[in-house]
mmCIF file of C-alpha atoms and ligand atoms in Angstrom:
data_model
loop_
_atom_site.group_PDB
_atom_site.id
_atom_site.type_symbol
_atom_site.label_atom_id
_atom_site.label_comp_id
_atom_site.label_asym_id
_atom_site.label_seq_id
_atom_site.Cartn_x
_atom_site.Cartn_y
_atom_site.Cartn_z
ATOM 1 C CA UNK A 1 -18.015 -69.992 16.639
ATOM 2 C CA UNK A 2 -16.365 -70.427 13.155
ATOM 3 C CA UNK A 3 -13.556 -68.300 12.176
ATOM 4 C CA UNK A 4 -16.037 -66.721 9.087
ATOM 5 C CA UNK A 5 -18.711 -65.557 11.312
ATOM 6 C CA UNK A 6 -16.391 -62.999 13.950
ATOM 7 C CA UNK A 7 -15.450 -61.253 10.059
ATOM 8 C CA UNK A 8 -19.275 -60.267 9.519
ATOM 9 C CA UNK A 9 -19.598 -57.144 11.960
ATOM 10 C CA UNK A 10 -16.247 -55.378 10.972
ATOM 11 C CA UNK A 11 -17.899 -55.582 7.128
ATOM 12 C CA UNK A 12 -20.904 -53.590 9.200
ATOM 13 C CA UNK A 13 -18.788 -51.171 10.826
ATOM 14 C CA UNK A 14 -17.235 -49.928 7.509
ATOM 15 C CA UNK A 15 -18.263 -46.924 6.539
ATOM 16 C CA UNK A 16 -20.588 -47.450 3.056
ATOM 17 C CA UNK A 17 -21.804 -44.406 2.873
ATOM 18 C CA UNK A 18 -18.214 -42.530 2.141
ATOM 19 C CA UNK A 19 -18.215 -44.845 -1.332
ATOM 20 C CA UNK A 20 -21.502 -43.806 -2.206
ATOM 21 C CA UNK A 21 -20.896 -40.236 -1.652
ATOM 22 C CA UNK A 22 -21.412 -38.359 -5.823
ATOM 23 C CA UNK A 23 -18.683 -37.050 -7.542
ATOM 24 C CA UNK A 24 -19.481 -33.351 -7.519
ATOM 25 C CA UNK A 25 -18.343 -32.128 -11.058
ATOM 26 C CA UNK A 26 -19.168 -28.187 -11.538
ATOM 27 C CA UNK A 27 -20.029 -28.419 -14.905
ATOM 28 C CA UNK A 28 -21.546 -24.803 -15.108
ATOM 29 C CA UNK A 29 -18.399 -23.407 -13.670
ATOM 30 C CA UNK A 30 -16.508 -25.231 -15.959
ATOM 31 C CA UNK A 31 -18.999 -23.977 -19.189
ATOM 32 C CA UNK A 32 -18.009 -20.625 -18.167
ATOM 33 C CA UNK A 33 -14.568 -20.650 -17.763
ATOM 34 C CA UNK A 34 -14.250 -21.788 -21.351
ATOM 35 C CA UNK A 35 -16.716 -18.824 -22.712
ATOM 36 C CA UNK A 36 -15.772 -15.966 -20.434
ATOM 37 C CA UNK A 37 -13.708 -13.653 -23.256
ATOM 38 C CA UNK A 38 -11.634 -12.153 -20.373
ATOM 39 C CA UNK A 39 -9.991 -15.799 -20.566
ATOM 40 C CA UNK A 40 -7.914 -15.348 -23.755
ATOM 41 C CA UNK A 41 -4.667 -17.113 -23.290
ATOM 42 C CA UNK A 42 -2.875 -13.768 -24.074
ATOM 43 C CA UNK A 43 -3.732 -10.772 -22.155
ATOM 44 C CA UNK A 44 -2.342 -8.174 -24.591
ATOM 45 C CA UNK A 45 -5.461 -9.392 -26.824
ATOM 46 C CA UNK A 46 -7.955 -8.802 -24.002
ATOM 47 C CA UNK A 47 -10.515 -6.031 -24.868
ATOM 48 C CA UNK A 48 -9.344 -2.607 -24.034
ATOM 49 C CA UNK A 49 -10.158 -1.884 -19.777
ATOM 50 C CA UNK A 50 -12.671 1.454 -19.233
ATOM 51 C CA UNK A 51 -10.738 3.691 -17.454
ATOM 52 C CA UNK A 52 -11.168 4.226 -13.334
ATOM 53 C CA UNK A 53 -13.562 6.985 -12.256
ATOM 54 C CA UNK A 54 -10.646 8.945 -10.252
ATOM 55 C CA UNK A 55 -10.736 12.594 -8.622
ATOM 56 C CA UNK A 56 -7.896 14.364 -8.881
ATOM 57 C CA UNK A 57 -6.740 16.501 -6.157
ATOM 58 C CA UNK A 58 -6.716 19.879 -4.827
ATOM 59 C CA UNK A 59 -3.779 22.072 -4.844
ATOM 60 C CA UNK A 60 -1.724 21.962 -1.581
ATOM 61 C CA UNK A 61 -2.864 25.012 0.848
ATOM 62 C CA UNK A 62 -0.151 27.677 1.058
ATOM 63 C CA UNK A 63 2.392 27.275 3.876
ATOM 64 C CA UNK A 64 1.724 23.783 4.915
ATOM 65 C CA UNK A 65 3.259 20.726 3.847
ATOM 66 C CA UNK A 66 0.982 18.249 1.056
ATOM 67 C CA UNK A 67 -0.096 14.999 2.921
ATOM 68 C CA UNK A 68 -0.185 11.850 0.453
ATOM 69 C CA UNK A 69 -1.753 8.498 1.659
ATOM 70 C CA UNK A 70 0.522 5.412 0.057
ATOM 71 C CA UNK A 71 -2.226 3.358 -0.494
ATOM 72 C CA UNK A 72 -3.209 -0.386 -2.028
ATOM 73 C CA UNK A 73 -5.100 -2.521 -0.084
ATOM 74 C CA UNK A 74 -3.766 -5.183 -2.085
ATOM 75 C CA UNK A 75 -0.906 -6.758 0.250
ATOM 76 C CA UNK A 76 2.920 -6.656 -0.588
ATOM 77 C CA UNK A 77 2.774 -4.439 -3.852
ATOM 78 C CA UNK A 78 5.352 -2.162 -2.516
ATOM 79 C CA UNK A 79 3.394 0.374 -0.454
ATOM 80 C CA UNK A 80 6.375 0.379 2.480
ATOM 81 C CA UNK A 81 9.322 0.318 0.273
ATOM 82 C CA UNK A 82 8.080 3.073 -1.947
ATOM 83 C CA UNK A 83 7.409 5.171 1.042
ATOM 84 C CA UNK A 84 11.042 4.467 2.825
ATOM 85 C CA UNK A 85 12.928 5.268 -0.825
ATOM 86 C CA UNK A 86 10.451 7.928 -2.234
ATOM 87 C CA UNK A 87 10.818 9.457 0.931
ATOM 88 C CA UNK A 88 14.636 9.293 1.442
ATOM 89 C CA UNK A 89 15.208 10.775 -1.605
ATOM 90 C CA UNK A 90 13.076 13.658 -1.331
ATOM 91 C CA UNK A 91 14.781 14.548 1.824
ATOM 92 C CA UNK A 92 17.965 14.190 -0.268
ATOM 93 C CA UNK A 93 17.074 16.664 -2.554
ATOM 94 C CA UNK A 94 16.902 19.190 0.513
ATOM 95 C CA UNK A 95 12.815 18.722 1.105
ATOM 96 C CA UNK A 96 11.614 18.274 4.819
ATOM 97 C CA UNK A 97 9.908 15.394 5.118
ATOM 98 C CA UNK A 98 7.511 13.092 7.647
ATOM 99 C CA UNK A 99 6.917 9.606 7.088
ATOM 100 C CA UNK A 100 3.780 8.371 8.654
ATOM 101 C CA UNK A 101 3.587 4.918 9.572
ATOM 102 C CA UNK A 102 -0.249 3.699 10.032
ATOM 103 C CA UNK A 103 0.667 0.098 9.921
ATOM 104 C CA UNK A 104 0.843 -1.850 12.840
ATOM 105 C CA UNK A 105 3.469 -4.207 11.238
ATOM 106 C CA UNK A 106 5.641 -1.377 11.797
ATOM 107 C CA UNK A 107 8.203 -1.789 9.018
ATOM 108 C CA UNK A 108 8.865 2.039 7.967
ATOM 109 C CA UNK A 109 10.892 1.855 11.417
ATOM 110 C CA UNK A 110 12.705 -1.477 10.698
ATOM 111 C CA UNK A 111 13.753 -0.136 6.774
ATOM 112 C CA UNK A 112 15.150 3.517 8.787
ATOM 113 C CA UNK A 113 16.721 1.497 10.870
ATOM 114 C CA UNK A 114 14.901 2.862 14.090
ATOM 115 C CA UNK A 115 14.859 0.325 17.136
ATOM 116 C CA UNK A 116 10.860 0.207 17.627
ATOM 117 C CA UNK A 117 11.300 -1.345 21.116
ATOM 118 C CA UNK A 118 12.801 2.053 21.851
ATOM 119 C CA UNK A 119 10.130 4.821 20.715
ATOM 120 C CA UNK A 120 7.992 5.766 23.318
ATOM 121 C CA UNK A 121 5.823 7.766 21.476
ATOM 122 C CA UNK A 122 4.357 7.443 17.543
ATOM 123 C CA UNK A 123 1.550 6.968 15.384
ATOM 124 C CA UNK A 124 -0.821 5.860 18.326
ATOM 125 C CA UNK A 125 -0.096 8.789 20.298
ATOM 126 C CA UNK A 126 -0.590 10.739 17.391
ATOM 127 C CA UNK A 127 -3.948 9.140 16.735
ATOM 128 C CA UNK A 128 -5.547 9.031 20.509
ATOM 129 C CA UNK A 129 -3.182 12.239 22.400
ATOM 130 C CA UNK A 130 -2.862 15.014 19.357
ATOM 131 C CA UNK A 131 -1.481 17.398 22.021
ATOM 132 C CA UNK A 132 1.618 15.604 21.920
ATOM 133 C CA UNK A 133 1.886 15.552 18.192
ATOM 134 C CA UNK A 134 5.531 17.192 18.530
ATOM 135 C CA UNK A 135 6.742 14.433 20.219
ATOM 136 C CA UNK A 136 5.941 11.820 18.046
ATOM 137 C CA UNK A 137 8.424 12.542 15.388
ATOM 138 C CA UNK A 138 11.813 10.652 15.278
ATOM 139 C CA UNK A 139 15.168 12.024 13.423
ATOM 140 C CA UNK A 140 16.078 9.052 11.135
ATOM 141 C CA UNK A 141 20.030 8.710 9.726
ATOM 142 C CA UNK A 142 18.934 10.406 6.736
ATOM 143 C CA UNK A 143 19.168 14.764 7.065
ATOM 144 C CA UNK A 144 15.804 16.088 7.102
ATOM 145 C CA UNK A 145 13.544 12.972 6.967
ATOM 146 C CA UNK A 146 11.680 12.312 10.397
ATOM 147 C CA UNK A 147 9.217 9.284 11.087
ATOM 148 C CA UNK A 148 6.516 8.760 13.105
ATOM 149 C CA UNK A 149 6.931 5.422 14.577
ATOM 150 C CA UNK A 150 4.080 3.042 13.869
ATOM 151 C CA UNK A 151 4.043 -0.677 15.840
ATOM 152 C CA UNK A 152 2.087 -3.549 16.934
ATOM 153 C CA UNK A 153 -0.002 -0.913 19.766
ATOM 154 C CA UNK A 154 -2.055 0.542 16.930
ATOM 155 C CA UNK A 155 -3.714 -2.974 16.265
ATOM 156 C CA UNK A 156 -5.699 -1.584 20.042
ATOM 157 C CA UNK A 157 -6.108 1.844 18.371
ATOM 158 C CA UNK A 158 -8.861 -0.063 15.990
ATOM 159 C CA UNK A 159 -11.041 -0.421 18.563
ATOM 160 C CA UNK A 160 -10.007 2.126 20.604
ATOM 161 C CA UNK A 161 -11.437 4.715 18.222
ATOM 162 C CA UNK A 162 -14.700 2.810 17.245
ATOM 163 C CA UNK A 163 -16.432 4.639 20.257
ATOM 164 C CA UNK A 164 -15.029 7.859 19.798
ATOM 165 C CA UNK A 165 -16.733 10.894 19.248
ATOM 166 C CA UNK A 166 -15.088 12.182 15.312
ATOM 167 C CA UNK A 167 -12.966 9.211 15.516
ATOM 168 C CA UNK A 168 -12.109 9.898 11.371
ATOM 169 C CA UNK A 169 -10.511 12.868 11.716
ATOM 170 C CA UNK A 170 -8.067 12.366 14.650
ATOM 171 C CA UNK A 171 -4.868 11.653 12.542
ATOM 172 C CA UNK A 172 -5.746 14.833 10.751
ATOM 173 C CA UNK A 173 -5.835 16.844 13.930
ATOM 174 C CA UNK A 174 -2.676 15.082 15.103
ATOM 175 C CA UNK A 175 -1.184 16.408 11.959
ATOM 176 C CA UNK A 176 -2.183 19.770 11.856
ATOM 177 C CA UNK A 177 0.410 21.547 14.074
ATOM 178 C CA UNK A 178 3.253 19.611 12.273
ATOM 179 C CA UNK A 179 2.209 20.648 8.809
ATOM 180 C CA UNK A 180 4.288 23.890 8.682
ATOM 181 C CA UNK A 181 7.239 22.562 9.290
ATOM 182 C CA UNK A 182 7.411 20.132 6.678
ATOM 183 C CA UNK A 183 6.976 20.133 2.680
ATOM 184 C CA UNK A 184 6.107 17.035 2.102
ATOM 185 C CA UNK A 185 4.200 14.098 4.172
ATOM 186 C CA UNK A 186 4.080 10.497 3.114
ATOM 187 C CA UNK A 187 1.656 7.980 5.482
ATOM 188 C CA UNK A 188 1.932 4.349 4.836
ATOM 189 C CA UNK A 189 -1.180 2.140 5.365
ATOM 190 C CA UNK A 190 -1.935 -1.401 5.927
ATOM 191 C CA UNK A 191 -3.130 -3.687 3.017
ATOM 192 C CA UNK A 192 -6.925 -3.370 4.651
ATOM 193 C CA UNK A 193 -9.182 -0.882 5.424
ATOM 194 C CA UNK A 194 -9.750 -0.257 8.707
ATOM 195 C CA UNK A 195 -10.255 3.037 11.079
ATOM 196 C CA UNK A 196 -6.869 4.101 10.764
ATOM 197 C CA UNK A 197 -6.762 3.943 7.087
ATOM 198 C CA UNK A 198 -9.468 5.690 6.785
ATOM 199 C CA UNK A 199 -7.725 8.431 9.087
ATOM 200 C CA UNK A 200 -5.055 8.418 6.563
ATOM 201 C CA UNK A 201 -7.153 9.056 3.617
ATOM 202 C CA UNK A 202 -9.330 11.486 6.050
ATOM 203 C CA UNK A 203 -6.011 13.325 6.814
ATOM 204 C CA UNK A 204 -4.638 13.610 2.995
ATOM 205 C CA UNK A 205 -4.534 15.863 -0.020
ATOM 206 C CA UNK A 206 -3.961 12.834 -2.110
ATOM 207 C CA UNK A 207 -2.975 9.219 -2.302
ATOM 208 C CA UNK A 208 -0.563 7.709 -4.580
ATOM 209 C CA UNK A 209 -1.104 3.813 -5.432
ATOM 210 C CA UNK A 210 1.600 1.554 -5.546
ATOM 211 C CA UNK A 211 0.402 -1.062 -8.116
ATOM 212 C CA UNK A 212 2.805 -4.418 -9.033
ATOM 213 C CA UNK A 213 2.993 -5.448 -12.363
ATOM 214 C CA UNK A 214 1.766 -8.943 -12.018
ATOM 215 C CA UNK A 215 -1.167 -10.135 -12.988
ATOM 216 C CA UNK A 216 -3.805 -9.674 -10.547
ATOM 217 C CA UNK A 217 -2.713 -6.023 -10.191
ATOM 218 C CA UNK A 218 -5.757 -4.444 -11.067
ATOM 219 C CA UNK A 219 -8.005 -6.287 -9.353
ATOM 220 C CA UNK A 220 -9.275 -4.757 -6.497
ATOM 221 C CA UNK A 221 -8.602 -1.352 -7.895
ATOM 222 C CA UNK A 222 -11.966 -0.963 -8.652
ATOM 223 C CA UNK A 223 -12.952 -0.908 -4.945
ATOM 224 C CA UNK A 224 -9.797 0.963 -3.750
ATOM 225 C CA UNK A 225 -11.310 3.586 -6.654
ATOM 226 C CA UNK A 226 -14.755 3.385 -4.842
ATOM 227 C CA UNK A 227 -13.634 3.963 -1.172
ATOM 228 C CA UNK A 228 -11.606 7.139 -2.744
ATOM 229 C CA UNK A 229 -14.922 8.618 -3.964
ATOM 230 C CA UNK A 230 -16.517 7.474 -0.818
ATOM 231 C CA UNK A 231 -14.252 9.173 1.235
ATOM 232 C CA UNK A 232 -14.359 12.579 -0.880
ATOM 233 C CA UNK A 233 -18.281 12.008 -0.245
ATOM 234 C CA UNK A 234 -18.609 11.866 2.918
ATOM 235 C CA UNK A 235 -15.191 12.580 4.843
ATOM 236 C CA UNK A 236 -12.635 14.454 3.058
ATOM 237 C CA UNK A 237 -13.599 16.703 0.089
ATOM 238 C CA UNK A 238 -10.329 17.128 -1.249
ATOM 239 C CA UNK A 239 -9.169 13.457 -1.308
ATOM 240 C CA UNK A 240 -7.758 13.037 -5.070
ATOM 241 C CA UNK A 241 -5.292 10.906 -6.665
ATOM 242 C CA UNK A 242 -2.206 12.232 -7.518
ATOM 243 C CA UNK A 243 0.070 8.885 -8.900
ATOM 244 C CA UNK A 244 0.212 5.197 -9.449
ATOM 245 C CA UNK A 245 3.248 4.387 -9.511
ATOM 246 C CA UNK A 246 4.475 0.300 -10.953
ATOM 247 C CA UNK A 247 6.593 -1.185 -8.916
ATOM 248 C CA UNK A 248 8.346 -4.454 -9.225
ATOM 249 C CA UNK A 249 8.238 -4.637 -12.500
ATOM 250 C CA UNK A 250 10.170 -7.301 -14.402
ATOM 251 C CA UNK A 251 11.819 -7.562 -18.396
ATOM 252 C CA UNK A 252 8.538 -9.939 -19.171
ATOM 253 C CA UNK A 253 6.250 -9.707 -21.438
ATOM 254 C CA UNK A 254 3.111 -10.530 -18.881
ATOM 255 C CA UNK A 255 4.700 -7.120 -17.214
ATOM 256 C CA UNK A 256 4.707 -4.910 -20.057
ATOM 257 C CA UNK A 257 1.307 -6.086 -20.907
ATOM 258 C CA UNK A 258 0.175 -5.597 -17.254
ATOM 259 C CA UNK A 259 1.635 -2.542 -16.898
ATOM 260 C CA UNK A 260 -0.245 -1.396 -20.289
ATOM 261 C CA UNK A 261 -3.382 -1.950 -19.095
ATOM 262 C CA UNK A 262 -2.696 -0.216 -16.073
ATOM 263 C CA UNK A 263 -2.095 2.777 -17.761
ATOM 264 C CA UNK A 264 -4.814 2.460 -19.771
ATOM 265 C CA UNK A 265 -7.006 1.980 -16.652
ATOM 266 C CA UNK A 266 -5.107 5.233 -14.897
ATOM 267 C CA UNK A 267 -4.988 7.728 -18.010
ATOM 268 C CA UNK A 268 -2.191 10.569 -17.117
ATOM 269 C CA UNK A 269 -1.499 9.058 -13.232
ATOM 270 C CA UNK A 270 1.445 6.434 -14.267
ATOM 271 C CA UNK A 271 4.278 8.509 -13.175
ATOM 272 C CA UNK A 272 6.962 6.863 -14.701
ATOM 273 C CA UNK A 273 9.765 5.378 -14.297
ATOM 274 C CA UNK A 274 8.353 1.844 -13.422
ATOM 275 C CA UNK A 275 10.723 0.403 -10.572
ATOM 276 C CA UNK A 276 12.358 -2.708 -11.600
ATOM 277 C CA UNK A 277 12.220 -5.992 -9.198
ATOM 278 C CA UNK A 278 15.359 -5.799 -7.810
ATOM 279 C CA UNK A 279 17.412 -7.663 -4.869
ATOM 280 C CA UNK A 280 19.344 -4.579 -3.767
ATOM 281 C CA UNK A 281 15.865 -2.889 -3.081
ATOM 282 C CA UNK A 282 14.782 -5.921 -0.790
ATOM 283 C CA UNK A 283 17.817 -6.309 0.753
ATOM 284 C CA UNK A 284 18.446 -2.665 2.342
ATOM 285 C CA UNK A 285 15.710 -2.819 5.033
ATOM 286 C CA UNK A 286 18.000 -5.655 7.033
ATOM 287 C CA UNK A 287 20.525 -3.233 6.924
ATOM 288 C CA UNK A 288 18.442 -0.385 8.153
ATOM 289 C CA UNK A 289 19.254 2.029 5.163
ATOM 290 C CA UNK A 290 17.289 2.901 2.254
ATOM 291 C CA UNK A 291 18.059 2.286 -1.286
ATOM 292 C CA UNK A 292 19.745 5.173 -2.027
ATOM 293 C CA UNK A 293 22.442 4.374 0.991
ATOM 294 C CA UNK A 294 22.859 0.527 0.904
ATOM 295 C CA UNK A 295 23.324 0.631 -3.591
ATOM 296 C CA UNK A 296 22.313 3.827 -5.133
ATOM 297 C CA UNK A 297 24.046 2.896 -8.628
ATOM 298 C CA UNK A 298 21.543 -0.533 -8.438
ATOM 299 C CA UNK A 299 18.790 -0.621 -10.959
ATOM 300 C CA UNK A 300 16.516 -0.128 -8.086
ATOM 301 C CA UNK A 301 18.799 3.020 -6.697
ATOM 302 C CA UNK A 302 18.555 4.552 -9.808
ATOM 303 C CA UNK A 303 14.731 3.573 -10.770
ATOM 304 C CA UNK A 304 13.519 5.599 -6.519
ATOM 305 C CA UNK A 305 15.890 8.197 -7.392
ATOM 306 C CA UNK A 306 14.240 9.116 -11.227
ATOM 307 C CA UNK A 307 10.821 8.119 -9.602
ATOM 308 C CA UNK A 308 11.490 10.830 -6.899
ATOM 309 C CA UNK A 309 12.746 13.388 -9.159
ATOM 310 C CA UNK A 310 9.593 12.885 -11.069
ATOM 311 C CA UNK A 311 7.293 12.711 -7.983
ATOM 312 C CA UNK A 312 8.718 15.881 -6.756
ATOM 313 C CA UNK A 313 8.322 17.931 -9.981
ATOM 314 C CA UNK A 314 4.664 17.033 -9.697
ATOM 315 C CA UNK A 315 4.523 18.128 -6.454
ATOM 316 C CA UNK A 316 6.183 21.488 -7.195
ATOM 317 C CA UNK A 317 9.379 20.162 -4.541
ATOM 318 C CA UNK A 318 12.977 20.513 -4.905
ATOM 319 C CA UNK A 319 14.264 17.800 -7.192
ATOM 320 C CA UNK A 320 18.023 17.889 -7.188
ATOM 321 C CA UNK A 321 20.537 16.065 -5.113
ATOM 322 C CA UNK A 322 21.962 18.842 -2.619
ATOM 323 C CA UNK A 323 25.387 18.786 -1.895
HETATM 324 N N1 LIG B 401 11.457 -3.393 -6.634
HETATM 325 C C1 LIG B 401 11.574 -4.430 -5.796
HETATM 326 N N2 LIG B 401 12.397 -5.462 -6.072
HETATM 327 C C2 LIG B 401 12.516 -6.517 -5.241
HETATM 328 N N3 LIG B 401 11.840 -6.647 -4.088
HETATM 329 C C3 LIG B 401 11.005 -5.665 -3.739
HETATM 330 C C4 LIG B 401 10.820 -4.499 -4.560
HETATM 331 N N4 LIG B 401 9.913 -3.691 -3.968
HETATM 332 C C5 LIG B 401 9.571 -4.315 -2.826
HETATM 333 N N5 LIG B 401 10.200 -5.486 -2.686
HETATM 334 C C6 LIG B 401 10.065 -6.463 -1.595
HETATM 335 O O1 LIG B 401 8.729 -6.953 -1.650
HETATM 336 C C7 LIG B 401 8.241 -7.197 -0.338
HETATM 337 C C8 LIG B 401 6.945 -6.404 -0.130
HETATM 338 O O2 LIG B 401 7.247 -5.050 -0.159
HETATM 339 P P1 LIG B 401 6.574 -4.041 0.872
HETATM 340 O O3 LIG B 401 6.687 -4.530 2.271
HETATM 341 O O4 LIG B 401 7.112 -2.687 0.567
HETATM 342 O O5 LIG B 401 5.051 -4.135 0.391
HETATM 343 P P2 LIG B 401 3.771 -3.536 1.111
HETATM 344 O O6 LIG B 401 2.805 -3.189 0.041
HETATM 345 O O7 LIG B 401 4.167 -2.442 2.043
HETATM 346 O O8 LIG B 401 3.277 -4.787 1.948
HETATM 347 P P3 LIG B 401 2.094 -4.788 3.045
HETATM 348 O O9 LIG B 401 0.828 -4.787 2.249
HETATM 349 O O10 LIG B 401 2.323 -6.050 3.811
HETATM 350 O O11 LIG B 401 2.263 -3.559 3.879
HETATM 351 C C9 LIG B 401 9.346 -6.782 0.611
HETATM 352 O O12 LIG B 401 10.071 -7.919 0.977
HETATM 353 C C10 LIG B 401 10.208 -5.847 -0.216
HETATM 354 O O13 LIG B 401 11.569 -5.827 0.197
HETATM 355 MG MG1 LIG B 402 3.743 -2.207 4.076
#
């Protein structure tokens, strides 16, 4: 056998077809890329957006506190930190206030500085056992601002409520004997819409939107709008919106033209101010403390506390520091 020959079967066992394989070059995909006119370099030039169908909501019922849904199924805009701060402040300002947490990474707890592994009772229990809605509440460090503990058991809860008989309106029934004693109640959602969300949007006056000002802000908006009017449909006839509120916001000019558009797209729901990007904001959950404790004379301190005062005259609440 010749040294030549043994080469010829590796040159079969190659693999020819793998070189042969086309180049796949989208050219259609690439033709409209070029043409689409939402593609102009600069956004500020891009044609003027049509404004978001919205409902606006019903006055709060006399005696009771108003429920508002934090809501953006868009992840990481905000949702949990403007909860924890809006929240905080309110409560400085003398209001009685409930957070809410419907998400099962739990992190209204962690940013109150509440050891989870400790709570024996919260949202789930709120959800599936109403009867013990008292006993879900938790006294946080800050005076008159209790939370309702939410934590990895509520990813069960999902399925849990699938077979159960008016399964959207349990939160709202867990909520109902603890409305009197509060003025205001803040639930934070996940970024996804699942049964519980829907309780919280089943169980609320109104949702406020937490919307970055970056540039894929508004998508997804669109549906967030449609599930709004779907709930109001079907669910919860006085589901409304009562703010968006811009959050992160930076000293750029992709920012300020972002966060133009999104007022153009929310006419008379921007409740201003915006609240800056700012380290001290993302800092104070490690220490357990919201902004206004860990660096209230930050840009971020001061941005919750103007953003609270402002929330608060909308919603007809005490608005000045007590004390
Ligand atoms: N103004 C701000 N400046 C700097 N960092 C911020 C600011 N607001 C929020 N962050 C940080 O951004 C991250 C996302 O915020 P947050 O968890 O509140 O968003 P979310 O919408 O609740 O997210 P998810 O969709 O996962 O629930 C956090 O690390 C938070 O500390
Ligand atoms: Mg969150």
């Amino acid at each position: 056998m010749s040294v030549d020959s043994s080469d010829e079967p590796q040159q079969e066992e190659s693999l020819p077809e793998a070189k042969l394989a086309p180049q796949v070059f989208d050219v259609e995909f690439t033709e409209e890329e070029l043409t689409s006119p939402s593609k102009k370099a600069d956004i500020g030039q891009a044609e003027p957006r049509p404004a978001l169908d919205l409902p606006t909501a019903s006055p709060t019922p006399d005696g009771r506190a108003r429920v508002v849904t934090v809501i953006n199924q868009k992840g990481g805009v905000a949702k949990t930190t403007t909860v924890i701060n809006v929240a905080a402040r309110l409560a400085t300002f003398g209001n009685r206030v409930l957070v809410v947490d419907c998400d099962a990474q739990g992190n209204c707890a962690t940013g109150m500085g509440i050891d989870k592994s400790r709570v024996r009772a919260g949202t789930r229990t709120l959800l599936l056992e109403p009867e013990k809605a008292i006993n879900t509440r938790h006294a946080t460090a800050v005076e008159n601002l209790h939370l309702v503990v939410g934590d990895r058991s509520l990813v069960g809860v999902e399925e849990e409520l699938i077979s159960q008989l008016g399964r959207e309106r349990k939160l709202a029934e867990g909520l109902e004997p603890l409305l009197p004693h509060y003025d205001i109640v803040l639930i934070d959602t996940p970024p996804s819409l699942g049964q519980v969300t829907i309780n919280a949007l089943v169980a609320a006056d109104a949702v406020l939107i937490p919307v970055q000002t970056e540039y894929f802000a508004l998508e997804g908006l669109a549906l967030l709008a449609s599930t709004i009017r779907e709930i109001r449909r079907r669910l919860n006839p006085r589901l409304g919106v009562d703010a968006v509120v811009l959050t992160m916001h930076a000293p750029t000019l992709l920012n300020a033209q972002v966060a133009a558009q999104i007022r153009e797209t929310f006419p008379d729901l921007v409740v201003d101010p915006p609240v800056r990007r700012n380290i001290r904001i993302a800092e104070a959950p490690s220490h357990g403390v919201p902004i206004h404790v860990h660096a209230p004379d930050s840009a971020g301190g001061r941005d919750y506390l103007a953003l609270a005062k402002a929330l608060a005259e909308r919603w007809g609440l005490a608005s000045e520091v007590v004390g």
